Structure formats: structure tokens, C-alpha cells
mmCIF file of C-alpha atoms in Angstrom:
data_model
loop_
_atom_site.group_PDB
_atom_site.id
_atom_site.type_symbol
_atom_site.label_atom_id
_atom_site.label_comp_id
_atom_site.label_asym_id
_atom_site.label_seq_id
_atom_site.Cartn_x
_atom_site.Cartn_y
_atom_site.Cartn_z
ATOM 1 C CA MET A 1 32.440 -63.635 88.690
ATOM 2 C CA ARG A 2 33.454 -62.343 85.281
ATOM 3 C CA GLY A 3 31.181 -59.675 83.889
ATOM 4 C CA PHE A 4 28.328 -60.271 81.498
ATOM 5 C CA ARG A 5 28.680 -58.833 77.995
ATOM 6 C CA TRP A 6 26.417 -58.631 74.945
ATOM 7 C CA PRO A 7 26.589 -59.530 72.067
ATOM 8 C CA PRO A 8 27.839 -63.064 72.701
ATOM 9 C CA PRO A 9 31.336 -64.196 71.743
ATOM 10 C CA PRO A 10 31.552 -65.361 68.109
ATOM 11 C CA ASP A 11 32.411 -68.914 69.167
ATOM 12 C CA GLY A 12 29.438 -69.103 71.530
ATOM 13 C CA GLY A 13 31.666 -69.826 74.529
ATOM 14 C CA PRO A 14 32.395 -67.732 77.580
ATOM 15 C CA ARG A 15 34.296 -64.511 77.151
ATOM 16 C CA THR A 16 37.107 -64.312 79.648
ATOM 17 C CA TRP A 17 39.770 -61.830 80.670
ATOM 18 C CA GLY A 18 43.182 -62.646 82.068
ATOM 19 C CA PRO A 19 44.509 -66.044 83.085
ATOM 20 C CA GLY A 20 42.412 -68.878 84.422
ATOM 21 C CA PRO A 21 39.724 -71.208 83.157
ATOM 22 C CA GLY A 22 36.432 -70.070 81.698
ATOM 23 C CA ALA A 23 33.167 -70.042 83.593
ATOM 24 C CA PRO A 24 31.564 -73.365 84.521
ATOM 25 C CA ARG A 25 30.015 -75.169 81.588
ATOM 26 C CA THR A 26 27.016 -76.452 83.496
ATOM 27 C CA GLY A 27 23.270 -76.107 83.121
ATOM 28 C CA ARG A 28 20.980 -76.647 80.143
ATOM 29 C CA PRO A 29 18.882 -74.213 78.149
ATOM 30 C CA ALA A 30 15.141 -74.481 77.570
ATOM 31 C CA LEU A 31 13.938 -77.062 75.083
ATOM 32 C CA PRO A 32 13.682 -75.888 71.456
ATOM 33 C CA GLU A 33 10.280 -74.747 70.295
ATOM 34 C CA PRO A 34 8.318 -77.322 68.249
ATOM 35 C CA GLU A 35 5.476 -76.587 65.871
ATOM 36 C CA THR A 36 2.398 -75.350 67.719
ATOM 37 C CA GLU A 37 -1.258 -74.648 66.883
ATOM 38 C CA LEU A 38 -3.721 -71.826 67.500
ATOM 39 C CA VAL A 39 -6.947 -72.792 69.258
ATOM 40 C CA THR A 40 -10.059 -70.645 69.563
ATOM 41 C CA THR A 41 -11.408 -70.329 73.097
ATOM 42 C CA PRO A 42 -15.031 -69.792 74.192
ATOM 43 C CA HIS A 43 -14.144 -66.226 75.248
ATOM 44 C CA GLY A 44 -12.926 -65.409 71.740
ATOM 45 C CA VAL A 45 -9.169 -65.233 72.336
ATOM 46 C CA ARG A 46 -7.031 -67.505 70.168
ATOM 47 C CA LEU A 47 -4.216 -69.100 72.153
ATOM 48 C CA GLU A 48 -1.058 -70.836 70.999
ATOM 49 C CA ARG A 49 -0.971 -74.441 72.240
ATOM 50 C CA LEU A 50 1.260 -77.490 72.172
ATOM 51 C CA VAL A 51 0.046 -80.985 73.106
ATOM 52 C CA THR A 52 2.594 -83.692 73.938
ATOM 53 C CA GLY A 53 2.290 -87.210 75.315
ATOM 54 C CA THR A 54 -0.662 -89.583 75.090
ATOM 55 C CA GLY A 55 -3.429 -90.939 77.257
ATOM 56 C CA ASP A 56 -4.699 -89.903 80.666
ATOM 57 C CA PRO A 57 -4.365 -88.078 82.940
ATOM 58 C CA VAL A 58 -4.069 -84.691 81.259
ATOM 59 C CA THR A 59 -2.042 -81.870 82.806
ATOM 60 C CA VAL A 60 -2.120 -78.208 81.781
ATOM 61 C CA PHE A 61 1.031 -76.086 82.260
ATOM 62 C CA ALA A 62 0.815 -72.298 82.736
ATOM 63 C CA HIS A 63 3.957 -70.194 82.242
ATOM 64 C CA GLY A 64 5.358 -67.038 83.823
ATOM 65 C CA LEU A 65 5.306 -63.455 82.546
ATOM 66 C CA GLY A 66 7.518 -63.045 79.494
ATOM 67 C CA ASN A 67 8.039 -66.815 79.224
ATOM 68 C CA GLY A 68 6.058 -69.440 77.343
ATOM 69 C CA ILE A 69 5.891 -72.964 76.007
ATOM 70 C CA ALA A 70 9.643 -73.482 75.547
ATOM 71 C CA THR A 71 10.528 -72.517 79.114
ATOM 72 C CA THR A 72 7.606 -74.474 80.605
ATOM 73 C CA ARG A 73 8.126 -77.792 78.816
ATOM 74 C CA PRO A 74 10.989 -78.983 81.075
ATOM 75 C CA PHE A 75 8.585 -79.071 84.037
ATOM 76 C CA GLY A 76 6.538 -81.764 82.308
ATOM 77 C CA SER A 77 9.386 -83.932 81.024
ATOM 78 C CA GLY A 78 8.743 -86.694 83.570
ATOM 79 C CA VAL A 79 4.961 -86.340 83.806
ATOM 80 C CA THR A 80 2.848 -89.173 82.369
ATOM 81 C CA GLY A 81 -0.216 -88.757 80.167
ATOM 82 C CA ARG A 82 -0.989 -85.842 77.871
ATOM 83 C CA ARG A 83 0.569 -82.459 78.575
ATOM 84 C CA LEU A 84 -0.995 -79.180 77.465
ATOM 85 C CA PHE A 85 1.354 -76.213 77.091
ATOM 86 C CA PHE A 86 0.112 -72.821 75.946
ATOM 87 C CA GLN A 87 0.903 -69.129 75.714
ATOM 88 C CA PHE A 88 -1.170 -66.667 77.695
ATOM 89 C CA ARG A 89 -2.650 -63.732 75.799
ATOM 90 C CA GLY A 90 0.036 -61.248 74.787
ATOM 91 C CA HIS A 91 2.703 -63.957 74.541
ATOM 92 C CA GLY A 92 3.997 -65.799 71.481
ATOM 93 C CA ARG A 93 1.393 -66.184 68.737
ATOM 94 C CA SER A 94 -1.573 -65.888 71.088
ATOM 95 C CA ASP A 95 -4.013 -63.032 70.557
ATOM 96 C CA SER A 96 -3.584 -59.683 72.270
ATOM 97 C CA PRO A 97 -7.080 -58.280 72.851
ATOM 98 C CA PRO A 98 -7.315 -54.666 74.019
ATOM 99 C CA GLY A 99 -5.889 -54.236 77.531
ATOM 100 C CA PRO A 100 -5.203 -53.648 80.296
ATOM 101 C CA TRP A 101 -5.695 -57.181 81.557
ATOM 102 C CA SER A 102 -6.255 -58.723 84.971
ATOM 103 C CA TYR A 103 -5.555 -62.081 86.557
ATOM 104 C CA LEU A 104 -9.193 -62.927 85.855
ATOM 105 C CA ASP A 105 -8.427 -62.635 82.120
ATOM 106 C CA LEU A 106 -5.443 -64.956 82.535
ATOM 107 C CA ALA A 107 -7.579 -67.384 84.533
ATOM 108 C CA ARG A 108 -10.031 -67.497 81.621
ATOM 109 C CA ASP A 109 -7.192 -68.361 79.246
ATOM 110 C CA LEU A 110 -6.004 -71.126 81.556
ATOM 111 C CA ARG A 111 -9.507 -72.494 82.105
ATOM 112 C CA ALA A 112 -10.213 -72.547 78.355
ATOM 113 C CA VAL A 113 -7.075 -74.551 77.537
ATOM 114 C CA ALA A 114 -7.769 -76.928 80.429
ATOM 115 C CA ASP A 115 -11.405 -77.443 79.434
ATOM 116 C CA LEU A 116 -10.696 -77.884 75.720
ATOM 117 C CA GLY A 117 -8.021 -80.463 76.475
ATOM 118 C CA GLY A 118 -9.815 -82.238 79.319
ATOM 119 C CA ALA A 119 -7.100 -81.460 81.885
ATOM 120 C CA THR A 120 -7.608 -82.813 85.397
ATOM 121 C CA ARG A 121 -4.317 -81.543 86.816
ATOM 122 C CA ALA A 122 -2.661 -78.140 86.640
ATOM 123 C CA PHE A 123 0.814 -76.660 86.973
ATOM 124 C CA GLY A 124 1.416 -72.931 87.307
ATOM 125 C CA ALA A 125 4.774 -71.113 87.349
ATOM 126 C CA SER A 126 5.043 -67.543 88.664
ATOM 127 C CA LEU A 127 2.397 -65.582 86.713
ATOM 128 C CA GLY A 128 0.784 -68.911 85.830
ATOM 129 C CA ALA A 129 0.583 -69.784 89.530
ATOM 130 C CA GLY A 130 -1.293 -66.527 90.109
ATOM 131 C CA ALA A 131 -3.682 -67.273 87.251
ATOM 132 C CA LEU A 132 -4.256 -70.754 88.674
ATOM 133 C CA CYS A 133 -5.047 -69.285 92.092
ATOM 134 C CA ARG A 134 -7.549 -66.894 90.478
ATOM 135 C CA LEU A 135 -9.220 -69.755 88.601
ATOM 136 C CA LEU A 136 -9.575 -71.690 91.867
ATOM 137 C CA VAL A 137 -11.526 -68.824 93.438
ATOM 138 C CA GLU A 138 -14.419 -69.532 91.054
ATOM 139 C CA SER A 139 -13.852 -73.294 90.752
ATOM 140 C CA PRO A 140 -12.054 -74.663 93.828
ATOM 141 C CA GLU A 141 -12.724 -78.280 92.778
ATOM 142 C CA ARG A 142 -11.741 -77.903 89.103
ATOM 143 C CA PHE A 143 -8.519 -79.960 89.349
ATOM 144 C CA GLU A 144 -7.533 -83.187 91.074
ATOM 145 C CA LYS A 145 -3.894 -82.192 91.638
ATOM 146 C CA LEU A 146 -2.093 -78.847 91.659
ATOM 147 C CA VAL A 147 1.536 -77.736 91.410
ATOM 148 C CA PHE A 148 2.628 -74.156 92.082
ATOM 149 C CA PHE A 149 6.218 -73.338 91.087
ATOM 150 C CA LEU A 150 7.732 -70.097 92.390
ATOM 151 C CA PRO A 151 4.462 -68.269 93.105
ATOM 152 C CA ALA A 152 5.186 -64.566 92.878
ATOM 153 C CA VAL A 153 2.120 -62.893 94.378
ATOM 154 C CA LEU A 154 -1.137 -63.776 96.149
ATOM 155 C CA ASP A 155 -3.172 -61.007 97.789
ATOM 156 C CA THR A 156 -0.528 -58.251 97.827
ATOM 157 C CA PRO A 157 1.015 -56.718 94.675
ATOM 158 C CA ARG A 158 4.640 -57.432 93.844
ATOM 159 C CA GLY A 159 7.437 -55.528 95.534
ATOM 160 C CA GLU A 160 9.358 -52.677 93.945
ATOM 161 C CA VAL A 161 12.317 -54.813 92.823
ATOM 162 C CA ALA A 162 10.041 -57.243 91.003
ATOM 163 C CA ARG A 163 7.970 -54.486 89.406
ATOM 164 C CA THR A 164 11.117 -52.772 88.150
ATOM 165 C CA ARG A 165 12.527 -55.995 86.662
ATOM 166 C CA LEU A 166 9.289 -56.779 84.855
ATOM 167 C CA THR A 167 8.879 -53.211 83.621
ATOM 168 C CA ASP A 168 12.455 -53.260 82.304
ATOM 169 C CA LEU A 169 11.678 -56.495 80.444
ATOM 170 C CA LEU A 170 8.552 -55.080 78.823
ATOM 171 C CA ASP A 171 10.322 -51.828 77.911
ATOM 172 C CA ALA A 172 13.301 -53.612 76.336
ATOM 173 C CA VAL A 173 11.011 -55.814 74.256
ATOM 174 C CA ALA A 174 8.930 -52.815 73.169
ATOM 175 C CA ASP A 175 12.084 -50.925 72.149
ATOM 176 C CA GLY A 176 13.549 -53.911 70.316
ATOM 177 C CA ASP A 177 16.807 -53.296 72.198
ATOM 178 C CA ALA A 178 18.667 -56.614 72.163
ATOM 179 C CA SER A 179 21.440 -55.447 74.479
ATOM 180 C CA ALA A 180 19.057 -54.092 77.142
ATOM 181 C CA LEU A 181 16.885 -57.192 76.811
ATOM 182 C CA ALA A 182 19.917 -59.467 77.221
ATOM 183 C CA ASP A 183 20.838 -57.613 80.419
ATOM 184 C CA VAL A 184 17.368 -58.257 81.853
ATOM 185 C CA VAL A 185 17.066 -61.872 80.704
ATOM 186 C CA SER A 186 20.569 -62.715 81.963
ATOM 187 C CA LEU A 187 19.269 -62.109 85.502
ATOM 188 C CA GLU A 188 17.198 -65.288 85.083
ATOM 189 C CA LEU A 189 20.443 -67.273 85.057
ATOM 190 C CA PRO A 190 22.478 -68.264 88.129
ATOM 191 C CA PRO A 191 25.857 -66.471 88.142
ATOM 192 C CA SER A 192 27.650 -69.793 87.566
ATOM 193 C CA VAL A 193 25.799 -70.281 84.255
ATOM 194 C CA ARG A 194 26.247 -66.806 82.775
ATOM 195 C CA ASN A 195 29.006 -66.584 80.173
ATOM 196 C CA THR A 196 28.910 -70.344 79.558
ATOM 197 C CA PRO A 197 27.823 -71.993 76.293
ATOM 198 C CA ALA A 198 24.586 -73.153 77.942
ATOM 199 C CA GLY A 199 23.923 -69.667 79.251
ATOM 200 C CA TRP A 200 24.513 -68.068 75.860
ATOM 201 C CA ALA A 201 22.276 -70.658 74.195
ATOM 202 C CA TYR A 202 19.496 -69.874 76.651
ATOM 203 C CA LEU A 203 19.908 -66.124 76.104
ATOM 204 C CA ARG A 204 19.875 -66.466 72.323
ATOM 205 C CA GLN A 205 16.729 -68.576 72.401
ATOM 206 C CA ARG A 206 14.914 -66.239 74.796
ATOM 207 C CA LEU A 207 15.947 -63.129 72.840
ATOM 208 C CA ASP A 208 15.013 -64.665 69.492
ATOM 209 C CA GLN A 209 11.560 -65.519 70.803
ATOM 210 C CA LEU A 210 10.947 -62.223 72.612
ATOM 211 C CA LEU A 211 12.176 -60.026 69.764
ATOM 212 C CA ARG A 212 10.268 -62.101 67.203
ATOM 213 C CA ASP A 213 6.922 -62.361 69.010
ATOM 214 C CA GLY A 214 7.097 -59.403 71.387
ATOM 215 C CA LEU A 215 5.084 -58.900 74.558
ATOM 216 C CA ALA A 216 1.757 -57.082 74.453
ATOM 217 C CA PRO A 217 1.339 -53.696 76.196
ATOM 218 C CA GLY A 218 -1.668 -55.173 78.009
ATOM 219 C CA LEU A 219 0.768 -57.044 80.266
ATOM 220 C CA ALA A 220 2.225 -53.836 81.687
ATOM 221 C CA SER A 221 -0.378 -53.442 84.427
ATOM 222 C CA LEU A 222 -0.063 -56.988 85.794
ATOM 223 C CA PRO A 223 2.968 -56.334 88.048
ATOM 224 C CA GLU A 224 0.803 -53.803 89.928
ATOM 225 C CA GLN A 225 -1.952 -56.363 90.577
ATOM 226 C CA ALA A 226 -2.596 -59.334 92.855
ATOM 227 C CA PRO A 227 -4.684 -62.339 91.779
ATOM 228 C CA LEU A 228 -6.603 -62.583 95.073
ATOM 229 C CA ARG A 229 -8.241 -60.140 97.463
ATOM 230 C CA ASP A 230 -7.667 -62.518 100.356
ATOM 231 C CA ALA A 231 -5.664 -65.763 100.251
ATOM 232 C CA ALA A 232 -8.121 -67.253 102.755
ATOM 233 C CA VAL A 233 -10.520 -68.019 99.879
ATOM 234 C CA LEU A 234 -8.213 -70.899 98.899
ATOM 235 C CA ALA A 235 -9.427 -72.811 101.961
ATOM 236 C CA ALA A 236 -12.151 -74.214 99.704
ATOM 237 C CA VAL A 237 -9.598 -76.011 97.505
ATOM 238 C CA THR A 238 -9.588 -79.701 98.404
ATOM 239 C CA ALA A 239 -7.093 -81.067 95.843
ATOM 240 C CA PRO A 240 -3.604 -82.113 96.964
ATOM 241 C CA ALA A 241 -1.096 -79.395 96.076
ATOM 242 C CA LEU A 242 2.667 -79.148 95.790
ATOM 243 C CA VAL A 243 4.096 -75.661 96.376
ATOM 244 C CA ILE A 244 7.722 -75.058 95.372
ATOM 245 C CA GLY A 245 9.625 -71.931 96.343
ATOM 246 C CA CYS A 246 13.233 -70.906 96.790
ATOM 247 C CA ALA A 247 15.212 -68.569 99.002
ATOM 248 C CA GLY A 248 16.943 -65.504 97.609
ATOM 249 C CA ASP A 249 14.681 -64.913 94.591
ATOM 250 C CA ASP A 250 13.629 -61.253 94.325
ATOM 251 C CA LEU A 251 10.848 -62.009 91.832
ATOM 252 C CA HIS A 252 9.445 -64.961 93.773
ATOM 253 C CA PRO A 253 9.849 -64.452 97.532
ATOM 254 C CA ALA A 254 9.842 -67.643 99.574
ATOM 255 C CA ALA A 255 7.318 -65.971 101.897
ATOM 256 C CA VAL A 256 4.728 -66.084 99.102
ATOM 257 C CA ALA A 257 5.206 -69.841 98.675
ATOM 258 C CA GLU A 258 4.876 -70.279 102.436
ATOM 259 C CA GLN A 259 1.691 -68.181 102.503
ATOM 260 C CA LEU A 260 0.185 -70.157 99.612
ATOM 261 C CA ALA A 261 1.004 -73.502 101.225
ATOM 262 C CA ALA A 262 -0.571 -72.326 104.473
ATOM 263 C CA ALA A 263 -3.743 -71.219 102.643
ATOM 264 C CA LEU A 264 -4.256 -74.535 100.824
ATOM 265 C CA PRO A 265 -5.703 -77.270 103.085
ATOM 266 C CA ARG A 266 -3.776 -80.159 101.481
ATOM 267 C CA ALA A 267 -0.484 -78.547 100.437
ATOM 268 C CA THR A 268 3.071 -79.836 100.656
ATOM 269 C CA LEU A 269 5.742 -77.122 100.660
ATOM 270 C CA HIS A 270 9.319 -77.442 99.461
ATOM 271 C CA VAL A 271 11.704 -74.460 99.505
ATOM 272 C CA TYR A 272 15.077 -74.701 97.769
ATOM 273 C CA ASP A 273 17.948 -72.864 99.428
ATOM 274 C CA ARG A 274 18.984 -70.819 96.373
ATOM 275 C CA PRO A 275 17.427 -69.478 93.151
ATOM 276 C CA GLY A 276 17.999 -70.786 89.625
ATOM 277 C CA VAL A 277 16.670 -74.249 90.466
ATOM 278 C CA LEU A 278 15.972 -75.149 86.823
ATOM 279 C CA TRP A 279 19.735 -75.002 86.344
ATOM 280 C CA THR A 280 21.100 -76.091 89.726
ATOM 281 C CA GLU A 281 18.432 -78.595 90.851
ATOM 282 C CA ARG A 282 16.963 -79.732 87.550
ATOM 283 C CA ALA A 283 16.953 -83.484 88.258
ATOM 284 C CA ASP A 284 15.539 -83.080 91.761
ATOM 285 C CA LEU A 285 12.889 -80.652 90.537
ATOM 286 C CA ARG A 286 11.803 -82.954 87.722
ATOM 287 C CA GLU A 287 11.584 -85.933 90.082
ATOM 288 C CA ARG A 288 9.690 -83.933 92.704
ATOM 289 C CA ILE A 289 7.061 -82.725 90.232
ATOM 290 C CA SER A 290 6.647 -86.023 88.374
ATOM 291 C CA THR A 291 6.485 -88.085 91.570
ATOM 292 C CA PHE A 292 3.724 -85.860 92.906
ATOM 293 C CA LEU A 293 1.686 -85.772 89.697
ATOM 294 C CA ASN A 294 2.223 -89.396 88.709
ATOM 295 C CA GLY A 295 1.508 -90.808 92.151
#
């Protein structure tokens, strides 16, 4: 694989050395960010929200750490009804109340958006999956259907590799160092997509958003935490659930997805055989999520 370099080539294409074709021009970046609104929650934290679609049912989508509405929207592209996307505290234009914060705080954000929008179904990716699990501890019957994409942690804090990656991300954003931030964000891309026009477009969009909006210091303690004391509490959740994991992902070990699926009484587990599924398995992932939620 040819090495990654920042800043991007002037023409936006892959930078290559020596003879041979450029890197594969496959994959698609996150959707562009549309105009959003700020909503006031019952717990006093204003959250950035986007509502798409019409009618019922209503599904709320919770993003991962350092991500947001733009990177979460593709998950709902085939889902019927209204779709509620939002930014957790400390992300985007959402408020950043004094920290440090816990998964209980994130669960309150998620619950508020779901309640205000009348959501009956929920999707959580990575950090959002942890927040959804924490919400279900207090309200195991809150949702009629649940999707967990790449759950990162349940009742044991993240491993050292994951904590280091997330700390590097927060540090690069805090320093405003575009080159260091690009190095960290590029790890979100499969090797086949790096140094391609789609990969550069994704990097530019992520860097523009992160350097513009920042990430709050209150997020720094989250990689050291777990949303649950004991995953066994999820036995009270009666809603059908789809749990999606993948092999070879340092930030989202497949073992966590397997543990979550085992803890939920009505869970279906699917594990992809390699990471980067939003790029390599996009059509299958969209169909899997929409078929489950629309059925």
C-alpha cells in the first residue's frame, strides 16, 4: 500500500510514486451536512438535531465518539418513517456543559431526543451503542426495535489501543493540528480507500467539521469508562435487536458484539469478516439495517 500523506494532493486524487496505477477509486464519503436546528432538552442541554423523512415509525440515530450527524445519516438511508439524527453533548453545535461526563449523561441526551421526537426505534453506533445500552438499564421497554452497530464497550472499559486512538483524536482536535488529526482520522478508512478521491473527500469533510466545531474536553474521560456495571441487566430488554460487529477492528472488538447479542434476549448477531464495512459492505449494511427496522 502506498503511504498516506497530508496535506492532500492539489488535484484531490491519490498521490503515487513510481510506475503503476493509482489506488482504487472505490468507496463513498459521508453525506454532506444539511442545515440543522438546536433543541432544548428537559435536562437543560441544547442539542443539535436533524429530522428527515415523514410519518411513522420514528427512529433515533446515535453516533460514535468524534463523529456526528453526517457520518450517521448513511445508516438511515433505507429506513422508512421519520429519522432523528443528533449530536451528543460536546459534538458539533451541541452544548458542552461542565465535565467530566458519563454514559448516563449521554443516555440522557439520547432519551431527550427520542422523547421529543416520539421515537419508537433506536440505532446506536459505537459510543451511541453504549449510550443506548445505558438508557435501557433504566427503561428496558423504551423502544420497540434496536440496532447496535459496532458496539465498543459494555461492562469493561476499552482496551489500551482504543484508548490511545481516542486520546490522540481528542488531543489533535484540541491542538488544531490538521496533519496529526488527518493521521488519526485516516485510520477510519480501509487501506484500499486511503489516497483515493473518495478517501480524501471523507478526510476533508471530517477535518473541516472537527476543526470547525471541536470536541469538548468533557469527552476525554469516556474512553476510561464502561456504560454498564454488568451486561446481565440487559436481560430485561424485550425488544428485537440487531447487533452488527466486525472482525479485526481494534476500536470495536467483535467479542463485544458477541457479548451484547448474548445479553439481549431477542438479538440477532451479524459479524462482518473485516473492518471498514461502511466502505466495503455499504449496500449489504444498508439492506440489513433497513430490512430489520422496516419489517
